[in-house]
Short mmCIF file of C-alpha atoms and ligand atoms in Angstrom, two decimals:
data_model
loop_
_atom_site.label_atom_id
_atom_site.label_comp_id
_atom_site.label_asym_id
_atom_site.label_seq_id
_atom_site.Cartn_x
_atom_site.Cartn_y
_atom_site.Cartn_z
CA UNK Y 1 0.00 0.00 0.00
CA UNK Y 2 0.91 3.25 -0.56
CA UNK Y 3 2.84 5.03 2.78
CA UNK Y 4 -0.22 7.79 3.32
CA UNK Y 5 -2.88 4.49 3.44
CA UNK Y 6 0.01 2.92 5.88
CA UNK Y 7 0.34 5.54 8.00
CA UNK Y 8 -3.18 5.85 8.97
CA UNK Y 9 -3.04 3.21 11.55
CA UNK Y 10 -2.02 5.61 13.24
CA UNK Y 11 -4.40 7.12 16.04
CA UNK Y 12 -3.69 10.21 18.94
CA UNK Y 13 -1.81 9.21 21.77
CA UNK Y 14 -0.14 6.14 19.97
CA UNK Y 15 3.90 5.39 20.90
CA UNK Y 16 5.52 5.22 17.74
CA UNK Y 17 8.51 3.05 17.62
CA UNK Y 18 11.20 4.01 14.75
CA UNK Y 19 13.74 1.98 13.23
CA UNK Y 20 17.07 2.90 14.52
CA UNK Y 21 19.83 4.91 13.22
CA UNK Y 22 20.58 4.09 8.97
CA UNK Y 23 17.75 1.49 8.96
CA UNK Y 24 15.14 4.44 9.90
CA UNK Y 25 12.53 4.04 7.27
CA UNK Y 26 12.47 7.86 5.89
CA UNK Y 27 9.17 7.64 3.81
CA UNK Y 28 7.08 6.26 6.49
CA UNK Y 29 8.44 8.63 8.90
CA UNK Y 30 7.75 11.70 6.41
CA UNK Y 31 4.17 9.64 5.63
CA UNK Y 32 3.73 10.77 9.66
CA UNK Y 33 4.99 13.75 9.54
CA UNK Y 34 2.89 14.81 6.98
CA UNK Y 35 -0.43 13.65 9.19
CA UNK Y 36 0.82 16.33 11.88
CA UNK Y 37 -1.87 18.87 11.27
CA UNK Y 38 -4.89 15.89 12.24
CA UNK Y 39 -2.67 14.37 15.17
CA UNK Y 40 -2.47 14.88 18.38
CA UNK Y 41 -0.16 13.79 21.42
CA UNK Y 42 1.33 10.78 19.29
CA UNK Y 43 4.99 9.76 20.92
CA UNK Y 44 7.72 9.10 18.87
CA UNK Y 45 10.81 6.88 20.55
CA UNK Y 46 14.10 6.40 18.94
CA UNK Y 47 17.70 6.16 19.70
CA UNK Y 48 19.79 8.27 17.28
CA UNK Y 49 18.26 10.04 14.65
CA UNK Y 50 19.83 9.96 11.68
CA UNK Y 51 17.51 11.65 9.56
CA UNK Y 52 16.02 15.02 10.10
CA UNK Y 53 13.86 14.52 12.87
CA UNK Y 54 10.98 16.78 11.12
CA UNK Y 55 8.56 15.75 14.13
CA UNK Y 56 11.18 17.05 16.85
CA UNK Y 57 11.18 20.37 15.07
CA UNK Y 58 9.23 23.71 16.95
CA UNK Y 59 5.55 23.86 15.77
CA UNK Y 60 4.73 19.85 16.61
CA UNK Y 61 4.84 19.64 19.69
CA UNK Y 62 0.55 19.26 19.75
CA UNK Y 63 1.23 16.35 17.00
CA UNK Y 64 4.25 14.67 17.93
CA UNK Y 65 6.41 14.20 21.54
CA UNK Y 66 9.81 12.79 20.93
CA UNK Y 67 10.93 11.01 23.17
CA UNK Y 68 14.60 9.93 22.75
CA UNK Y 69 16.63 7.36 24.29
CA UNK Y 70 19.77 9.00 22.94
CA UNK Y 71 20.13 12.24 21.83
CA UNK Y 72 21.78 12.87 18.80
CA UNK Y 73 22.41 16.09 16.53
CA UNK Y 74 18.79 16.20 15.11
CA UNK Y 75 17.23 15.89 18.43
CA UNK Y 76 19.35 17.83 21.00
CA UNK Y 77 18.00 20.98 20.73
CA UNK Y 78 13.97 19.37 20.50
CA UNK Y 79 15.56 17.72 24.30
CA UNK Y 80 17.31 21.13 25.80
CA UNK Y 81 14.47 22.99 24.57
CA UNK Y 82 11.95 20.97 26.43
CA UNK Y 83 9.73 20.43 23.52
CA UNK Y 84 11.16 16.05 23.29
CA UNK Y 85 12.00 14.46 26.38
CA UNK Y 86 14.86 11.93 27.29
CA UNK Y 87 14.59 8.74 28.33
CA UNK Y 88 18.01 7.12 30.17
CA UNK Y 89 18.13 3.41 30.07
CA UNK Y 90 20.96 1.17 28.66
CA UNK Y 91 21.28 0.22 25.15
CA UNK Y 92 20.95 -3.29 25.99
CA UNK Y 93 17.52 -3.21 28.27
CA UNK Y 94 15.39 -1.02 25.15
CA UNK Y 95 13.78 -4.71 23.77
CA UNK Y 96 12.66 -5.18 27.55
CA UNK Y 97 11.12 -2.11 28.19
CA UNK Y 98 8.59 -3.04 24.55
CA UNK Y 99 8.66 -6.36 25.20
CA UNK Y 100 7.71 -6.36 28.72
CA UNK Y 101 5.06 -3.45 28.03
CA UNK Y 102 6.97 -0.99 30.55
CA UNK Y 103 6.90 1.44 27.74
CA UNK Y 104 3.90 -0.15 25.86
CA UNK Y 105 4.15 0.34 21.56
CA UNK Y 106 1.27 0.82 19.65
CA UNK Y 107 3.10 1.08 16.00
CA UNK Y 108 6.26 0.26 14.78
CA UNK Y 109 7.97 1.59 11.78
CA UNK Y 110 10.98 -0.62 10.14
CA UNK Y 111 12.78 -0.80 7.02
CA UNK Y 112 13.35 -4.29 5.47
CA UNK Y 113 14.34 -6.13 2.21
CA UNK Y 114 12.35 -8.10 -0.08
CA UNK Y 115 11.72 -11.08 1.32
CA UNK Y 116 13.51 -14.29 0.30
CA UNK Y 117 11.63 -17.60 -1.15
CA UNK Y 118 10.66 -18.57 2.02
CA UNK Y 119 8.90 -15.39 2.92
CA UNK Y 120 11.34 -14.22 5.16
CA UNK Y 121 12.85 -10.35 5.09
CA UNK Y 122 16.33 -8.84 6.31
CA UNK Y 123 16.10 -6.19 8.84
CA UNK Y 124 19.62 -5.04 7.06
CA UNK Y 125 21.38 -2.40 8.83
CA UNK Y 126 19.25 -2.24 12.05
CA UNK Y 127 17.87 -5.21 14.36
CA UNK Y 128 19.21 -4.43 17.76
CA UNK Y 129 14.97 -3.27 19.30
CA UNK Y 130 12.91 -3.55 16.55
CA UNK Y 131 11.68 -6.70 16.86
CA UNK Y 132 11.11 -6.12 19.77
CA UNK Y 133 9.00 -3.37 19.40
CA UNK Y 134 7.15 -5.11 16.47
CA UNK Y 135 6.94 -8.60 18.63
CA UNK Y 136 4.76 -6.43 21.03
CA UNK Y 137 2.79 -3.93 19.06
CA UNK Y 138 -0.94 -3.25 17.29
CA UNK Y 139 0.20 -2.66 14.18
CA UNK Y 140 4.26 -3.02 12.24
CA UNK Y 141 4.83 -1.03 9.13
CA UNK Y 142 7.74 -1.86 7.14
CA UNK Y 143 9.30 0.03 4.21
CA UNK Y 144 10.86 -2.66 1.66
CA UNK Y 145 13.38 -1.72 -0.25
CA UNK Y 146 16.02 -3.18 -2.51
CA UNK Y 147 18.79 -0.84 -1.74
CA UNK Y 148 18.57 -2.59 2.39
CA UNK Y 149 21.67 -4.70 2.59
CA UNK Y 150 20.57 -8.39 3.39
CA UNK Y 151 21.99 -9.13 6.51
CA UNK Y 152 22.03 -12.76 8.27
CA UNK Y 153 21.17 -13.47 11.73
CA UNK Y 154 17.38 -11.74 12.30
CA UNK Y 155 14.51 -11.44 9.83
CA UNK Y 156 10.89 -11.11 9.73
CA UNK Y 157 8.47 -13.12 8.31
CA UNK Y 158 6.04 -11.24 5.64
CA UNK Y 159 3.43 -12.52 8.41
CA UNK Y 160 4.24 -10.55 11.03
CA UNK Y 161 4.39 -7.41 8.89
CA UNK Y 162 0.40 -5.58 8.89
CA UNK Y 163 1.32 -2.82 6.15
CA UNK Y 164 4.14 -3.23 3.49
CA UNK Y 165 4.86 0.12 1.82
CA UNK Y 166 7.56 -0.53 -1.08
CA UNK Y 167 9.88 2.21 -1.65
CA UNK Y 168 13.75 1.89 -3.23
CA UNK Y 169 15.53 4.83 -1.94
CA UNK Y 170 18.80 5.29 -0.98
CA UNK Y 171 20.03 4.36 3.07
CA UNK Y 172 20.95 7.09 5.43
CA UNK Y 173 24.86 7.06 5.32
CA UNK Y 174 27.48 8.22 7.96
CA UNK Y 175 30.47 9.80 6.35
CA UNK Y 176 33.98 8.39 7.78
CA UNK Y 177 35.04 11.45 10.67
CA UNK Y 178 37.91 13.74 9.99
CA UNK Y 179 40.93 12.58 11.84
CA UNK Y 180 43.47 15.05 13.05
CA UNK Y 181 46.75 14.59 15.04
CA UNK Y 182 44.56 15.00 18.05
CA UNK Y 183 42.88 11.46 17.72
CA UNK Y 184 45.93 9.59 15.80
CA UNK Y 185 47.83 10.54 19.14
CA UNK Y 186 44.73 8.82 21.40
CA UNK Y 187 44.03 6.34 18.73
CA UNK Y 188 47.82 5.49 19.16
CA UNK Y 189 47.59 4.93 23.14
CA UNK Y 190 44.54 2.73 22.92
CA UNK Y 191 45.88 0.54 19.85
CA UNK Y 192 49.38 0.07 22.51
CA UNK Y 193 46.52 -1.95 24.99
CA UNK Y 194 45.26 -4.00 22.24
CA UNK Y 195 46.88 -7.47 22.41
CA UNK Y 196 46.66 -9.75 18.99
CA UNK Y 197 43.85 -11.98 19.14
CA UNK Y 198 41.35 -9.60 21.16
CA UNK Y 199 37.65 -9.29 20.38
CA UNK Y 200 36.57 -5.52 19.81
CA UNK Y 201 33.93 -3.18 20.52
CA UNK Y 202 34.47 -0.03 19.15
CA UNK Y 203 32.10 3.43 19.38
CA UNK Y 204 31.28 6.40 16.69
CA UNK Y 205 33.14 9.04 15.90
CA UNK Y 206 37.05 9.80 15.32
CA UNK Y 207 38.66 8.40 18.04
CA UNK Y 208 37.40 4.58 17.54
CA UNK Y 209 38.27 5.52 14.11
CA UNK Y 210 41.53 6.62 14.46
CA UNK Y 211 42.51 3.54 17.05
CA UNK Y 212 42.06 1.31 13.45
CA UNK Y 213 44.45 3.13 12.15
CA UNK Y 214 46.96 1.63 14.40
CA UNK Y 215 45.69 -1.75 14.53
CA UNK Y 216 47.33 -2.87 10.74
CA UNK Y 217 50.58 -4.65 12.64
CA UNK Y 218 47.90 -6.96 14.52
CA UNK Y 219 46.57 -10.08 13.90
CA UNK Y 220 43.49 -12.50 14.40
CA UNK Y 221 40.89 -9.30 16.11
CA UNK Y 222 37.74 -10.07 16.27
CA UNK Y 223 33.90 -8.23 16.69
CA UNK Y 224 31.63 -8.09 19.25
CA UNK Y 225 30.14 -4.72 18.99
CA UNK Y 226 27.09 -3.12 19.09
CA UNK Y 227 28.14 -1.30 15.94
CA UNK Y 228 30.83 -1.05 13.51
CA UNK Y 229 31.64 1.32 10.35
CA UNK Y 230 33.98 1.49 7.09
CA UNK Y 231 36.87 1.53 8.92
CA UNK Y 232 36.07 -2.14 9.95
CA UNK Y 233 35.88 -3.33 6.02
CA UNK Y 234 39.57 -1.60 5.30
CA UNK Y 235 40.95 -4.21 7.94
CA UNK Y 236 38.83 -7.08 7.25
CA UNK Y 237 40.07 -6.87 3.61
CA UNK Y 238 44.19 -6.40 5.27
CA UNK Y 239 43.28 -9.64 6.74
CA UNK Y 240 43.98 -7.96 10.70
CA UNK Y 241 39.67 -8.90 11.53
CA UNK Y 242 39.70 -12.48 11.07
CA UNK Y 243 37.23 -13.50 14.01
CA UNK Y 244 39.32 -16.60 14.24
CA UNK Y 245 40.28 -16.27 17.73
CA UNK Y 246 36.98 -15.38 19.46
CA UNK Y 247 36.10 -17.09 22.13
CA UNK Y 248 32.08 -18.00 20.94
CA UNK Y 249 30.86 -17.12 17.78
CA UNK Y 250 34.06 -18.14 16.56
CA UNK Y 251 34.09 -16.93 12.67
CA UNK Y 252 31.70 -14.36 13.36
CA UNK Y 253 31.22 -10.13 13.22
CA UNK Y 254 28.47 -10.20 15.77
CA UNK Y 255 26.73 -6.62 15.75
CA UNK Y 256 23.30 -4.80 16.10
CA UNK Y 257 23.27 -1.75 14.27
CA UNK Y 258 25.53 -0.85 10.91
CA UNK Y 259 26.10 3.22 10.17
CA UNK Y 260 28.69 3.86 7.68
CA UNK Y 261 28.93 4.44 3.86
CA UNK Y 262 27.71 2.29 0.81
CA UNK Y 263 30.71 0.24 1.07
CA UNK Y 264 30.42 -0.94 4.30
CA UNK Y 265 26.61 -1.88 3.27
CA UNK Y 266 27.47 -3.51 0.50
CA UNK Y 267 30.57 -5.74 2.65
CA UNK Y 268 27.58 -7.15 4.52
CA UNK Y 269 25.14 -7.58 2.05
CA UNK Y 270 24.77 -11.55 2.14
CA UNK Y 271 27.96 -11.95 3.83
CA UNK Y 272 27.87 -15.17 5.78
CA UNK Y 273 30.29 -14.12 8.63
CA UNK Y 274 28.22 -11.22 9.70
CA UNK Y 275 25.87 -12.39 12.02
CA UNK Y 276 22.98 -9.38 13.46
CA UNK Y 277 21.64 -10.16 17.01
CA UNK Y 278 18.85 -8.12 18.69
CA UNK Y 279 21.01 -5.27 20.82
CA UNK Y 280 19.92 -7.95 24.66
CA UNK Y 281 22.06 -10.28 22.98
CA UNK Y 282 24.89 -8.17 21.70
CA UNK Y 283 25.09 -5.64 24.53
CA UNK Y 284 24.44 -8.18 27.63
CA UNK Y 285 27.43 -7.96 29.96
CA UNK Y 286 27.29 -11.55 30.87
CA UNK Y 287 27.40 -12.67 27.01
CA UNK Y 288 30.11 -10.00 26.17
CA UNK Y 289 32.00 -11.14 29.41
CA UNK Y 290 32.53 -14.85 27.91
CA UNK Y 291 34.75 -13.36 25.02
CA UNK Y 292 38.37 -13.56 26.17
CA UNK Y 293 40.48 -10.65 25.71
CA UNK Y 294 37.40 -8.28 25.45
CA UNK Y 295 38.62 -4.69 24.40
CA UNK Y 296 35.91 -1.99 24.29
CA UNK Y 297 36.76 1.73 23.62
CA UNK Y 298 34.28 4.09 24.04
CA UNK Y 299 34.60 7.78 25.00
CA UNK Y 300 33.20 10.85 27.26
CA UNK Y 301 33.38 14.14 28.14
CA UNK Y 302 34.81 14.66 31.31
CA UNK Y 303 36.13 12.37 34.08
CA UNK Y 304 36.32 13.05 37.81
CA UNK Y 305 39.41 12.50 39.56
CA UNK Y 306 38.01 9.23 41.14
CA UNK Y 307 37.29 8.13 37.40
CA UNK Y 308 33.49 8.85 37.08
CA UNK Y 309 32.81 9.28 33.70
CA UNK Y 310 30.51 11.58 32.50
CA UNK Y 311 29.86 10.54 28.78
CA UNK Y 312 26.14 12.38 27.80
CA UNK Y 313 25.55 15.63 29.37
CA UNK Y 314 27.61 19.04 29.41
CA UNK Y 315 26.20 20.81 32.46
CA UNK Y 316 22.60 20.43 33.02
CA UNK Y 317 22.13 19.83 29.06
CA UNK Y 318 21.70 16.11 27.45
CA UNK Y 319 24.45 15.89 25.03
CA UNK Y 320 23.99 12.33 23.96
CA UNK Y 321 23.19 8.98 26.58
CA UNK Y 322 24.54 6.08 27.77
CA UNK Y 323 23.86 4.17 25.08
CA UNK Y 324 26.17 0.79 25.28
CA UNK Y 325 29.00 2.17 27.20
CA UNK Y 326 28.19 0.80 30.04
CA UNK Y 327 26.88 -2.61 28.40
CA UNK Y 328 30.15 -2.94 26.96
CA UNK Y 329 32.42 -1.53 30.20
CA UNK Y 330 30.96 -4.18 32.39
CA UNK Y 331 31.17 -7.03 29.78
CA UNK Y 332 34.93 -5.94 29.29
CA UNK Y 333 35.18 -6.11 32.90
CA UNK Y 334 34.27 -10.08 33.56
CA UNK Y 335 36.33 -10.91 30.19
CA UNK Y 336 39.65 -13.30 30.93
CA UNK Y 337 42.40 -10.62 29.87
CA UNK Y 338 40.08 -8.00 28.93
CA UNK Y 339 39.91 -4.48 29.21
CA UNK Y 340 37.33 -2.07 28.94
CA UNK Y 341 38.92 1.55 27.29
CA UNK Y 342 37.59 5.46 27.98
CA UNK Y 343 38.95 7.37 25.60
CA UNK Y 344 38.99 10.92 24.80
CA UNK Y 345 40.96 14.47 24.33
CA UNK Y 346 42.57 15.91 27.39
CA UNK Y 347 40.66 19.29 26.72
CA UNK Y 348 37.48 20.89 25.43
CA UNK Y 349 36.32 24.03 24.04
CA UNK Y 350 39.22 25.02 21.92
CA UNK Y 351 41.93 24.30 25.15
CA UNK Y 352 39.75 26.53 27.72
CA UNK Y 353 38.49 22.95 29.51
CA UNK Y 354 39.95 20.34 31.21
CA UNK Y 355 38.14 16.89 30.76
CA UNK Y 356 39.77 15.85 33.77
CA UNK Y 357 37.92 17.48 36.45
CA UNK Y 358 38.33 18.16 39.78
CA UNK Y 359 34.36 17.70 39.67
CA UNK Y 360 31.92 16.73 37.34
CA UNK Y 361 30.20 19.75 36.21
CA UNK Y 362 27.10 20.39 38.41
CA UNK Y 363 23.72 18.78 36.75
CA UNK Y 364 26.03 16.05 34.85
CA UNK Y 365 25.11 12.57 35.16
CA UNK Y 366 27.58 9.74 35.67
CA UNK Y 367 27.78 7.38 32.93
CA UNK Y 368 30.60 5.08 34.00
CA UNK Y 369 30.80 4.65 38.13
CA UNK Y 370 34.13 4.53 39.47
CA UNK Y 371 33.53 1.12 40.53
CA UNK Y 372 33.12 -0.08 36.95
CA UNK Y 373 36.08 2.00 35.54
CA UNK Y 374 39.54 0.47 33.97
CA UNK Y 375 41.64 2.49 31.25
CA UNK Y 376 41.18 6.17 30.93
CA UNK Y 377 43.26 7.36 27.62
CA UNK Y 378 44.18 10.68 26.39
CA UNK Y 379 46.82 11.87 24.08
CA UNK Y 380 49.20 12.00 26.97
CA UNK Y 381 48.63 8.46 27.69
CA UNK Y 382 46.76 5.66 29.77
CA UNK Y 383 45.47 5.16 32.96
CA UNK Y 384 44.82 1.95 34.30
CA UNK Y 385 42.33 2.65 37.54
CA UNK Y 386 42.10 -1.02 38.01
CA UNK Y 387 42.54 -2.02 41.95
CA UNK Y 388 43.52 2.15 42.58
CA UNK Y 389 43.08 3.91 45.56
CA UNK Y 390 41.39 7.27 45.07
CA UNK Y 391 45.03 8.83 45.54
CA UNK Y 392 46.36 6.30 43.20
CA UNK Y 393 43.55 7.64 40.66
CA UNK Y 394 44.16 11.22 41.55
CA UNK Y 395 48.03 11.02 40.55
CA UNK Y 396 47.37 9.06 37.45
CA UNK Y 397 44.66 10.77 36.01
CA UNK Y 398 46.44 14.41 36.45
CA UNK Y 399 49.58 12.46 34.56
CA UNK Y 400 47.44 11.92 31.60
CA UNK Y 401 46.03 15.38 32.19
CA UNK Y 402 47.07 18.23 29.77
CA UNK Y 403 50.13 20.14 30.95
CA UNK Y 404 48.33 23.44 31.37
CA UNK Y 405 46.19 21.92 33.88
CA UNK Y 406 48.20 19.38 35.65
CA UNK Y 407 49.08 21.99 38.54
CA UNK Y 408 45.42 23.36 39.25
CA UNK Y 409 44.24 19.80 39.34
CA UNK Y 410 46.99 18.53 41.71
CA UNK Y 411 45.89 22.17 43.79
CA UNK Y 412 42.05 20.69 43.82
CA UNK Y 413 42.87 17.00 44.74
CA UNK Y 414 44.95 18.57 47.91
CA UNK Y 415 42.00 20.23 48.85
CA UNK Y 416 39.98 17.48 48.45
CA UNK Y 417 41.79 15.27 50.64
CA UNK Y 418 42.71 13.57 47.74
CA UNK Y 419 46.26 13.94 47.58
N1 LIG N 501 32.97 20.87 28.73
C1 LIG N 501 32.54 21.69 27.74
N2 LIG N 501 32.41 21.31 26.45
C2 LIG N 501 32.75 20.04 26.16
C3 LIG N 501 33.22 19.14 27.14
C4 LIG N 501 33.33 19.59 28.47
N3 LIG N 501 33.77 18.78 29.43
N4 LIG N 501 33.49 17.97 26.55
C5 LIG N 501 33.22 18.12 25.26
N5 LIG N 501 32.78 19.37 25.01
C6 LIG N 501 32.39 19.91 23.71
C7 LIG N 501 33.53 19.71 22.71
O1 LIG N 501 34.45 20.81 22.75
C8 LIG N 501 32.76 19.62 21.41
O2 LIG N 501 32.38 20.93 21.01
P1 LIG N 501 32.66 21.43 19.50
O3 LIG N 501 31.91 20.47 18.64
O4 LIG N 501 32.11 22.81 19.50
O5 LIG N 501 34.14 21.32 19.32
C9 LIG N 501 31.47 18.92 21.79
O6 LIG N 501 31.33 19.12 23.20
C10 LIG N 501 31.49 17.41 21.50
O7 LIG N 501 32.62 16.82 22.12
P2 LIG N 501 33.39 15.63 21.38
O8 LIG N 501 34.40 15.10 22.32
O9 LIG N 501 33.85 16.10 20.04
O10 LIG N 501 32.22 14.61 21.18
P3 LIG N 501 32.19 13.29 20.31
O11 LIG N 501 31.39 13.56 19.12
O12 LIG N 501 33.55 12.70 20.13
O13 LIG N 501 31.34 12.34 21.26
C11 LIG N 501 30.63 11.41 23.34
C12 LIG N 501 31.80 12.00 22.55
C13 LIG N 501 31.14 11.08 24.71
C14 LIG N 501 29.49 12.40 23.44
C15 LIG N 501 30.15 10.12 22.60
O14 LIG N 501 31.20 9.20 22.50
C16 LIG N 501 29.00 9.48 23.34
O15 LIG N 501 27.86 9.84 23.11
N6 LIG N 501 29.29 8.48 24.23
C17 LIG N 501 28.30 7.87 25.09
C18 LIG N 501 27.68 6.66 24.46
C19 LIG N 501 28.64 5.55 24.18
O16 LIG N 501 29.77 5.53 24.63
N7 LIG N 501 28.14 4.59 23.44
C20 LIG N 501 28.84 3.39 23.13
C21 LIG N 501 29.26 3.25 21.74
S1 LIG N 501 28.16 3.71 20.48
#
C-alpha cells in the first residue's frame, strides 16, 4: 500500500517506535509527519536520529512528543528545549522495556528487504529493538526496499508485517570522521593496549576511528560490537579482523546496528560471517563477558578524579546517553584478559576545559561509576584505575592530564583530601 494508506493506523496518543539509526525508514516517517496537522499527542521513541527529525522540530509539539533514548544532533535541541524528552536506560535493556510493556508500543515503523523464497525479510542495517518493538505492538509497518543490505542473523516473516509500503531509496549514510593529530595521538595509546587476538567493541566518531588506524601490525581481532563502520571493512580486507580467535561465535562479526557508507553496506550484504543479534544479545554484559580478551573503547566528556565518567551531558544539558558504554564496560570487565577503554581528548572548548575534572560539572550525570572503571586514555597516555586507591587515581589521572592543567588539578585534589 501506498505510505499515506500505511500511516493511517495511526491514532492520537499512539507510541511510535522508529527503526534505529541508517535502517530508519524515511518515507514512512515523512508519511507521519505529513499527518501532523490531524494528530495529536502521538509519541515518537528512537535512539539516534539519523535523519532530520521533522517531528522534533518547533511547531509539533501538539502532534508529535519525541521522546529519545539518545540524543543525537537532530534531536538535542527538540531535548534542551523541552519540547522532546529523554529517556536514560541502557542500550541493551530497550527490547525489555517493549517487550515487557513498561513502555507499551502501539506502532512500529521498520525498514526491510524483499523477502527471500521462504517469505522471510532482512532487517539489514538495524535489528538491535525492533523486533522487539514489532513482537509487542498493534500494528508493524515496514518500508521494503532493494537498496537494504541483506543481513544474516534476524529477519521477519512477511506474516508478522500488517502494512508493506515498497519504496527503493537510498540508506541514510554516515560519512567516515575527519581525523586530526589529536585522535591519531589517542588512537595510538589505545591501539598500545590491544593485544593480537582480542575481540573488539568499538564506538562512533574519530577516536574509535583513528585507534584502526593503528591496529594494521595486529593479527586475528575479532567483533563483538554493538556497531561497527567502514573503517572495519579496510581491515577485514588487510586480513587484521579475522574472528578466528573469538572465544564464541568463533568466525563471526556479531553486531546490532551498521552506520557507515555504501561500502560498508554492501561488505555485509549476504555476507555469511556477519551475524545481526537483537542489541539484549549483543550488549548483555554476561554474554560480552565470555569473550576472552574483550577490548571496548568508548569515549566521554569529562572524568572526575576518582574516574566517574561523565559521557552524555555538558552541564545540566543532554548531550547524547549512555547508550552501550556501560553494556560494553561491564562485559569488558568479567572478560579473561580484557579491558574495557575510555577514551577521549585531554581538553574541550578550543583548550579553555579540562576533561579531567576536579568535579563533574554540576547537573552532569555519571555514565561510568568509578567502581566499573579500567583504562582512561588521552593523548598524553593511559590510565589503568584497576585495583587504585582514590590517591592512586588522583596522581594518574592528572599524569594523563594536559600540561596546562596538571598543577590546578593537583591544587584541587589537595584540597579534596585527595592527595
Ligand atoms: N565541557 C565543555 N564542552 C565540552 C566538554 C566539556 N567537558 N566535553 C566536550 N565538550 C564539547 C567539545 O568541545 C565539542 O564541542 P565542538 O563540537 O564545538 O568542538 C562537543 O562538546 C562534542 O565533544 P566531542 O568530544 O567532540 O564529542 P564526540 O562527538 O567525540 O562524542 C561522546 C563524545 C562522549 C558524546 C560520545 O562518545 C557518546 O555519546 N558516548 C556515550 C555513548 C557511548 O559511549 N556509546 C557506546 C558506543 S556507540
Amino acid at each position: 500500500m501506498s505510505a499515506e494508506t500505511a500511516l493511517k493506523q495511526v491514532k492520537d496518543g499512539d507510541r511510535i517506535v522508529v527503526g534505529h539509526a541508517c535502517g530508519e525508514p524515511p518515507t514512512l516517517v515523512d508519511a507521519l509527519v505529513a499527518r501532523a496537522p490531524e494528530l495529536k499527542n502521538v509519541e515518537i521513541v528512537h535512539m539516534v536520529a539519523m535523519g532530520p527529525a521533522k517531528y522534533a522540530q518547533p511547531g509539533m509539539e501538539g502532534s508529535f512528543r519525541h521522546n529519545s533514548l539518545f540524543v543525537g544532533a537532530a534531536t538535542r535541541k527538540a531535548v534542551s528545549e523541552g519540547r522532546a524528552l529523554h529517556t536514560p536506560c541502557f542500550f541493551s535493556e530497550i527490547p525489555r522495556l517493549f517487550s515487557w510493556r513498561i513502555l507499551p508500543v502501539d506502532v512500529t515503523l521498520m525498514q526491510v528487504t524483499p523477502p527471500d523464497a521462504e517469505g522471510y525479510c532482512s532487517l539489514g542495517v538495524s535489528v538491535d529493538y525492533t523486533l522487539a518493538a514489532s513482537g509487542a505492538d498493534r500494528v508493524t509497518i515496514a518500508q521494503m526496499n532493494k537498496f537494504m543490505p541483506r543481513t544474516l542473523g534476524a529477519k521477519i516473516h512477511l506474516d508478522e508485517i500488517d502494512c508493506i509500503v515498497e519504496k527503493d531509496e537510498p540508506l541514510i549514510e554516515l560519512k567516515p570522521p575527519v581525523i586530526g593529530d589529536l585522535e591519531r595521538a589517542i588512537g595510538e595509546n589505545v591501539a598500545k593496549l590491544i593485544e593480537d587476538g582480542s575481540t573488539l567493541q568499538l564506538g562512533i566518531g574519530a577516536i574509535p576511528d583513528a585507534v584502526l588506524l593503528f591496529l594494521k601490525d595486529k593479527k586475528d581481532l575479532g567483533i563483538h560490537s554493538e556497531m561497527f563502520s567502514d573503517g572495519i571493512v579496510a581491515l577485514a580486507e588487510a586480513g587484521v579482523v579475522t574472528n578466528r580467535k573469538k572465544t564464541i561465535n568463533t568466525g563471526k562479526y556479531v553486531v546490532t546496528f551498521l552506520m557507515g557508507t555504501r561500502k560498508l553496506y554492501d561488505f555485509v550484504d549476504n555476507n555469511p560471517d556477519v551475524m545481526m543479534r537483537p542489541v539484549d544479545y549483543t550488549n548483555d554484559p554476561f554474554i560480552i563477558g565470555q569473550h576472552e580478551k574483550m577490548i571496548s573503547i568508548n569515549s566521554a566528556l569529562q572524568v572526575d578524579m576518582m574516574g566517574q565518567v561523565n559521557a552524555e551531558m555538558i552541564g545540566r544539558n543532554q548531550f547524547s546517553g549512555v547508550g552501550g558504554q556501560v553494556d560494553f564496560v561491564r562485559g569488558a570487565s568479567r572478560s579473561v584478559g580484557g579491558k574495557s577503554i575510555i577514551a577521549l581528548p585531554s581538553t574541550a572548548a578550543g583548550g579553555k576545559v579540562s576533561r579531567i575534572a576536579g568535579a563533574l560539572d554540576p547537573g552532569a550525570a555519571v555514565t561510568t561509576s568509578r567502581n566499573d572503571v579500567h583504562f582512561i586514555v588521552t593523548e598524553y597516555g593511559a590510565a589503568d584505575l584497576r585495583g587504585k586507591s582514590i590517591r592512586e587515581r588522583a596522581k594518574a589521572l592528572i599524569a594523563i592530564a594536559h600540561p596546562n592543567f596538571r598543577e590546578s588539578l593537583t591544587a584541587q585534589a589537595k584540597e579534596q583530601g585527595m592527595l
